Short mmCIF file of C-alpha atoms in Angstrom, two decimals:
data_model
loop_
_atom_site.label_atom_id
_atom_site.label_comp_id
_atom_site.label_asym_id
_atom_site.label_seq_id
_atom_site.Cartn_x
_atom_site.Cartn_y
_atom_site.Cartn_z
CA MET A 123 37.01 -23.25 58.02
CA SER A 124 35.96 -25.20 54.93
CA THR A 125 33.25 -23.98 52.62
CA PRO A 126 30.13 -26.22 52.75
CA ALA A 127 29.49 -28.27 49.65
CA ALA A 128 26.82 -26.90 47.33
CA THR A 129 24.65 -29.94 47.90
CA ALA A 130 24.71 -29.38 51.65
CA LEU A 131 24.23 -25.62 51.35
CA PHE A 132 20.98 -25.97 49.36
CA ALA A 133 19.83 -29.25 50.85
CA GLU A 134 16.83 -27.71 52.60
CA LEU A 135 15.47 -26.00 49.49
CA PRO A 136 12.68 -27.82 47.65
CA GLU A 137 13.55 -29.43 44.35
CA VAL A 138 12.46 -27.33 41.39
CA HIS A 139 10.22 -28.95 38.77
CA PRO A 140 9.60 -26.55 35.85
CA ASN A 141 5.95 -26.61 34.80
CA SER A 142 5.36 -25.66 31.18
CA PHE A 143 1.66 -25.07 31.79
CA ALA A 144 2.36 -22.65 34.62
CA GLN A 145 4.97 -20.91 32.48
CA TRP A 146 2.53 -20.62 29.57
CA ARG A 147 -0.14 -19.26 31.91
CA ALA A 148 2.22 -16.66 33.35
CA LEU A 149 3.54 -15.46 29.98
CA THR A 150 0.09 -15.40 28.39
CA GLY A 151 -1.30 -13.53 31.39
CA ARG A 152 1.52 -10.99 31.09
CA ILE A 153 0.68 -10.27 27.46
CA VAL A 154 -3.08 -10.12 28.06
CA TYR A 155 -2.57 -7.84 31.06
CA THR A 156 -0.42 -5.55 28.93
CA MET A 157 -3.08 -5.50 26.22
CA ALA A 158 -5.74 -4.61 28.78
CA THR A 159 -3.73 -1.88 30.53
CA LYS A 160 -2.22 -0.35 27.39
CA GLY A 161 -5.59 -0.02 25.64
CA GLU A 162 -4.97 -2.68 22.99
CA LEU A 163 -8.22 -4.47 23.78
CA ILE A 164 -10.07 -1.17 23.40
CA VAL A 165 -8.48 -0.81 19.97
CA ALA A 166 -9.54 -4.39 19.23
CA VAL A 167 -13.14 -3.29 19.86
CA LEU A 168 -12.98 0.05 18.04
CA PHE A 169 -11.03 -1.05 14.96
CA PRO A 170 -13.85 -3.29 13.66
CA LEU A 171 -16.22 -0.34 13.97
CA VAL A 172 -13.98 1.78 11.75
CA ILE A 173 -13.65 -1.06 9.23
CA THR A 174 -17.40 -1.71 9.23
CA VAL A 175 -18.24 1.93 8.58
CA ALA A 176 -15.49 2.33 5.96
CA PHE A 177 -16.46 -0.80 4.01
CA TYR A 178 -20.24 -0.74 4.36
CA LEU A 179 -21.30 2.87 3.85
CA PRO A 180 -19.62 3.71 0.50
CA LEU A 181 -21.11 0.77 -1.44
CA ARG A 182 -24.37 -0.12 0.26
CA TYR A 183 -26.61 1.95 -2.04
CA VAL A 184 -24.80 0.80 -5.19
CA MET A 185 -25.23 -2.82 -4.16
CA GLN A 186 -28.83 -2.26 -3.11
CA VAL A 187 -29.62 -1.13 -6.66
CA GLN A 188 -28.18 -4.45 -7.88
CA GLY A 189 -30.38 -6.36 -5.45
CA ILE A 190 -27.55 -7.32 -3.08
CA ASP A 191 -27.97 -7.18 0.70
CA TYR A 192 -24.59 -5.58 1.23
CA ALA A 193 -24.54 -5.98 5.03
CA GLN A 194 -24.80 -9.74 4.54
CA TYR A 195 -22.39 -9.71 1.62
CA VAL A 196 -19.55 -7.62 3.07
CA MET A 197 -19.51 -8.99 6.62
CA PRO A 198 -17.13 -11.91 5.91
CA ILE A 199 -14.42 -9.64 4.50
CA ILE A 200 -14.81 -7.30 7.48
CA VAL A 201 -14.27 -10.28 9.78
CA LEU A 202 -11.17 -11.31 7.82
CA GLN A 203 -9.78 -7.77 8.04
CA THR A 204 -10.13 -7.83 11.83
CA MET A 205 -8.24 -11.14 11.87
CA ALA A 206 -5.52 -9.44 9.83
CA MET A 207 -5.27 -6.80 12.57
CA THR A 208 -4.49 -9.56 15.07
CA MET A 209 -1.89 -10.93 12.68
CA MET A 210 -0.12 -7.58 12.52
CA SER A 211 -0.28 -7.08 16.29
CA ASN A 212 1.30 -10.48 16.94
CA ALA A 213 3.99 -9.83 14.35
CA GLN A 214 4.91 -6.59 16.08
CA LEU A 215 4.92 -8.29 19.49
CA ALA A 216 7.25 -11.07 18.28
CA ALA A 217 9.54 -8.53 16.62
CA PHE A 218 9.62 -6.38 19.76
CA GLU A 219 10.48 -9.33 22.00
CA ALA A 220 13.26 -10.39 19.63
CA LEU A 221 14.56 -6.82 19.29
CA THR A 222 14.71 -6.14 23.03
CA GLY A 223 16.39 -9.46 23.78
CA LEU A 224 13.49 -10.94 25.73
CA SER A 225 13.30 -13.95 23.43
CA THR A 226 17.02 -14.62 23.92
CA ARG A 227 16.67 -14.21 27.67
CA LEU A 228 13.81 -16.70 27.81
CA GLN A 229 15.90 -19.23 25.90
CA THR A 230 18.51 -19.16 28.69
CA MET A 231 15.91 -19.95 31.35
CA PRO A 232 14.36 -23.35 32.23
CA ILE A 233 11.28 -22.62 30.14
CA GLY A 234 9.69 -24.94 27.62
CA ALA A 235 10.97 -24.21 24.13
CA LEU A 236 7.50 -23.62 22.69
CA VAL A 237 6.04 -21.75 25.67
CA PRO A 238 6.86 -18.19 24.45
CA LEU A 239 5.40 -18.92 21.01
CA MET A 240 2.26 -20.51 22.42
CA SER A 241 1.77 -17.63 24.85
CA ARG A 242 1.89 -15.09 22.00
CA ILE A 243 -0.50 -17.16 19.87
CA CYS A 244 -2.97 -17.63 22.74
CA ALA A 245 -2.85 -13.95 23.63
CA GLY A 246 -3.55 -13.25 19.97
CA MET A 247 -6.54 -15.57 20.21
CA VAL A 248 -7.87 -13.44 23.06
CA ARG A 249 -7.51 -10.35 20.89
CA SER A 250 -9.11 -12.11 17.93
CA THR A 251 -12.07 -13.29 20.02
CA VAL A 252 -12.68 -9.79 21.35
CA SER A 253 -12.45 -8.32 17.84
CA LEU A 254 -14.69 -11.01 16.37
CA ALA A 255 -17.37 -10.46 19.01
CA ALA A 256 -17.26 -6.71 18.39
CA THR A 257 -17.36 -7.19 14.61
CA ILE A 258 -20.41 -9.43 14.77
CA GLY A 259 -22.08 -6.91 17.07
CA TYR A 260 -21.48 -4.10 14.59
CA GLY A 261 -22.65 -6.39 11.80
CA PHE A 262 -25.97 -6.89 13.56
CA MET A 263 -26.29 -3.11 13.81
CA ILE A 264 -26.06 -2.74 10.01
CA GLY A 265 -28.37 -5.68 9.30
CA PHE A 266 -26.16 -8.77 9.17
CA ARG A 267 -27.80 -11.96 10.43
CA PHE A 268 -26.94 -15.64 10.88
CA THR A 269 -29.75 -17.29 8.97
CA GLY A 270 -28.33 -20.81 9.08
CA GLY A 271 -28.90 -21.53 12.75
CA LEU A 272 -26.57 -21.85 15.74
CA PRO A 273 -24.33 -24.71 14.49
CA GLN A 274 -23.29 -22.84 11.35
CA ALA A 275 -22.96 -19.58 13.30
CA LEU A 276 -20.50 -21.35 15.59
CA ALA A 277 -18.75 -22.77 12.52
CA PHE A 278 -18.53 -19.21 11.17
CA CYS A 279 -16.78 -18.03 14.34
CA GLY A 280 -14.54 -21.10 14.53
CA PHE A 281 -13.43 -20.80 10.92
CA ALA A 282 -12.71 -17.08 11.30
CA LEU A 283 -10.57 -17.74 14.38
CA ALA A 284 -8.79 -20.60 12.61
CA VAL A 285 -7.86 -18.25 9.77
CA GLY A 286 -6.65 -15.76 12.35
CA VAL A 287 -4.46 -18.36 14.10
CA VAL A 288 -2.86 -19.55 10.86
CA LEU A 289 -2.11 -16.00 9.72
CA THR A 290 -0.77 -15.18 13.18
CA LEU A 291 1.66 -18.11 13.03
CA GLY A 292 3.15 -16.78 9.82
CA ALA A 293 3.29 -13.22 11.12
CA ASP A 294 4.89 -14.36 14.38
CA ALA A 295 7.63 -16.11 12.43
CA LEU A 296 8.31 -12.98 10.39
CA GLY A 297 8.41 -10.88 13.54
CA SER A 298 10.89 -13.19 15.26
CA LEU A 299 13.13 -13.22 12.19
CA THR A 300 13.07 -9.53 11.24
CA LYS A 301 13.24 -7.96 14.73
CA ASN A 302 11.89 -4.74 13.20
CA PRO A 303 8.32 -3.85 14.29
CA GLU A 304 8.03 -0.70 12.17
CA ALA A 305 9.28 -2.18 8.91
CA LEU A 306 7.27 -5.33 9.47
CA SER A 307 4.04 -3.38 9.90
CA GLN A 308 4.62 -1.59 6.61
CA ALA A 309 5.55 -4.82 4.83
CA LEU A 310 2.38 -6.62 5.96
CA THR A 311 0.06 -3.74 5.08
CA LEU A 312 0.64 -4.08 1.33
CA PRO A 313 -0.39 -7.75 0.91
CA ILE A 314 -3.39 -7.19 3.18
CA LEU A 315 -4.55 -4.34 0.91
CA ILE A 316 -3.85 -6.25 -2.31
CA PHE A 317 -5.57 -9.48 -1.32
CA GLY A 318 -8.40 -7.63 0.41
CA MET A 319 -9.26 -5.18 -2.34
CA LEU A 320 -8.76 -7.71 -5.14
CA SER A 321 -11.19 -10.17 -3.62
CA THR A 322 -14.82 -10.99 -4.22
CA GLY A 323 -15.50 -10.14 -0.59
CA PHE A 324 -16.10 -6.48 -1.49
CA VAL A 325 -17.80 -6.70 -4.87
CA PRO A 326 -19.01 -9.62 -7.03
CA GLU A 327 -16.63 -11.21 -9.48
CA ALA A 328 -18.48 -9.63 -12.42
CA ALA A 329 -17.41 -6.18 -11.23
CA PHE A 330 -13.74 -6.93 -11.91
CA PRO A 331 -12.05 -6.56 -15.32
CA SER A 332 -12.02 -9.83 -17.23
CA TRP A 333 -8.24 -10.21 -16.83
CA ALA A 334 -8.48 -9.99 -13.02
CA ARG A 335 -11.47 -12.25 -12.42
CA ALA A 336 -9.59 -15.53 -12.20
CA PHE A 337 -7.28 -14.14 -9.53
CA ALA A 338 -10.10 -12.44 -7.64
CA ARG A 339 -12.18 -15.62 -7.63
CA ASN A 340 -9.48 -18.12 -6.64
CA GLN A 341 -7.22 -16.25 -4.24
CA PRO A 342 -7.48 -17.35 -0.58
CA ILE A 343 -9.24 -14.29 0.85
CA SER A 344 -12.07 -14.65 -1.68
CA GLN A 345 -12.40 -18.34 -0.85
CA PHE A 346 -12.40 -17.66 2.89
CA ALA A 347 -15.01 -14.92 2.47
CA GLN A 348 -17.24 -17.21 0.41
CA THR A 349 -17.01 -19.99 2.99
CA LEU A 350 -17.91 -17.57 5.78
CA SER A 351 -20.80 -16.26 3.70
CA ASP A 352 -22.09 -19.80 3.15
CA MET A 353 -21.88 -20.49 6.89
CA ALA A 354 -23.80 -17.32 7.73
CA ALA A 355 -26.51 -18.24 5.22
CA GLY A 356 -26.74 -21.88 6.30
CA GLN A 357 -25.47 -23.12 2.93
CA LEU A 358 -22.20 -24.71 4.02
CA SER A 359 -21.21 -27.70 1.87
CA TRP A 360 -18.10 -29.68 1.09
CA ALA A 361 -18.18 -28.58 -2.55
CA GLY A 362 -18.21 -24.94 -1.50
CA SER A 363 -15.61 -25.15 1.26
CA TRP A 364 -12.93 -27.65 0.25
CA VAL A 365 -10.84 -25.02 -1.52
CA SER A 366 -10.80 -22.86 1.62
CA LEU A 367 -9.80 -25.87 3.70
CA VAL A 368 -6.95 -26.62 1.29
CA TRP A 369 -5.74 -23.02 1.52
CA ILE A 370 -5.88 -22.92 5.30
CA GLY A 371 -4.37 -26.40 5.64
CA GLY A 372 -1.53 -25.56 3.27
CA ALA A 373 -0.83 -22.30 5.10
CA ALA A 374 -0.78 -24.15 8.43
CA VAL A 375 1.68 -26.75 7.10
CA LEU A 376 3.94 -23.93 5.94
CA PHE A 377 3.61 -21.46 8.80
CA LEU A 378 3.59 -23.74 11.85
CA PRO A 379 7.07 -25.24 11.36
CA LEU A 380 8.39 -21.82 10.34
CA ALA A 381 6.99 -20.20 13.48
CA VAL A 382 8.41 -22.97 15.70
CA TRP A 383 11.84 -22.72 14.10
CA ALA A 384 11.91 -18.93 14.27
CA SER A 385 10.89 -19.01 17.93
CA VAL A 386 13.34 -21.64 19.20
CA ARG A 387 16.40 -20.81 17.09
CA ARG A 388 19.29 -19.11 18.85
CA SER A 389 20.53 -15.94 17.18
#
């Protein structure tokens, strides 16, 4: 008895049409579900509280003596620190998927080449949105206010999330390339501390030694913090924001191709 031809054997099965959107939805849902069940979203809510208390309480009286409303002043850098948390979480996720072979396995399946990357970035956006909402809530508790109206408040949130996405792209690329979650976390902590502490988001430029002021004033975190501060105060202008846009645009041009290449390459 002859074996039926493969075409006849599977003739009654429906033709498969891979759907990248459905694949993205499934993979993103998997990551978000894991974040919800493993307590990562709870951490995303509690971490901004720790950062707010740690940054606001030690310096509020010193700044008050200098006539600075420190809740209003420090809030942008707190927001940027919470975006950095998302960056580190996505880096660890990408490294874990590469380490365990999941990324390689997905490459052998009929899945869109960019679907795994986009699912990680979108899941990171969920985490960033939760953290940002919590951070703004804690900011209101210590006296932070949006005094520039709803449009600039929305611009504040949009710009913060844009910074988070760009940083996440770079971190995702590093995670996919290194395949080492623990070492990657340690490696990212140092630049976050350096750029955060040596920025004008914590203290005014005049508080730095003269030799460090140029760096503190012009480095990207200081520029991002100033732009966010202007948005919160309703003082957003092209003259005050173009440097931040150049920084974020340049980082996007660098990190996006790197993240795509790191995600689709076959090891």
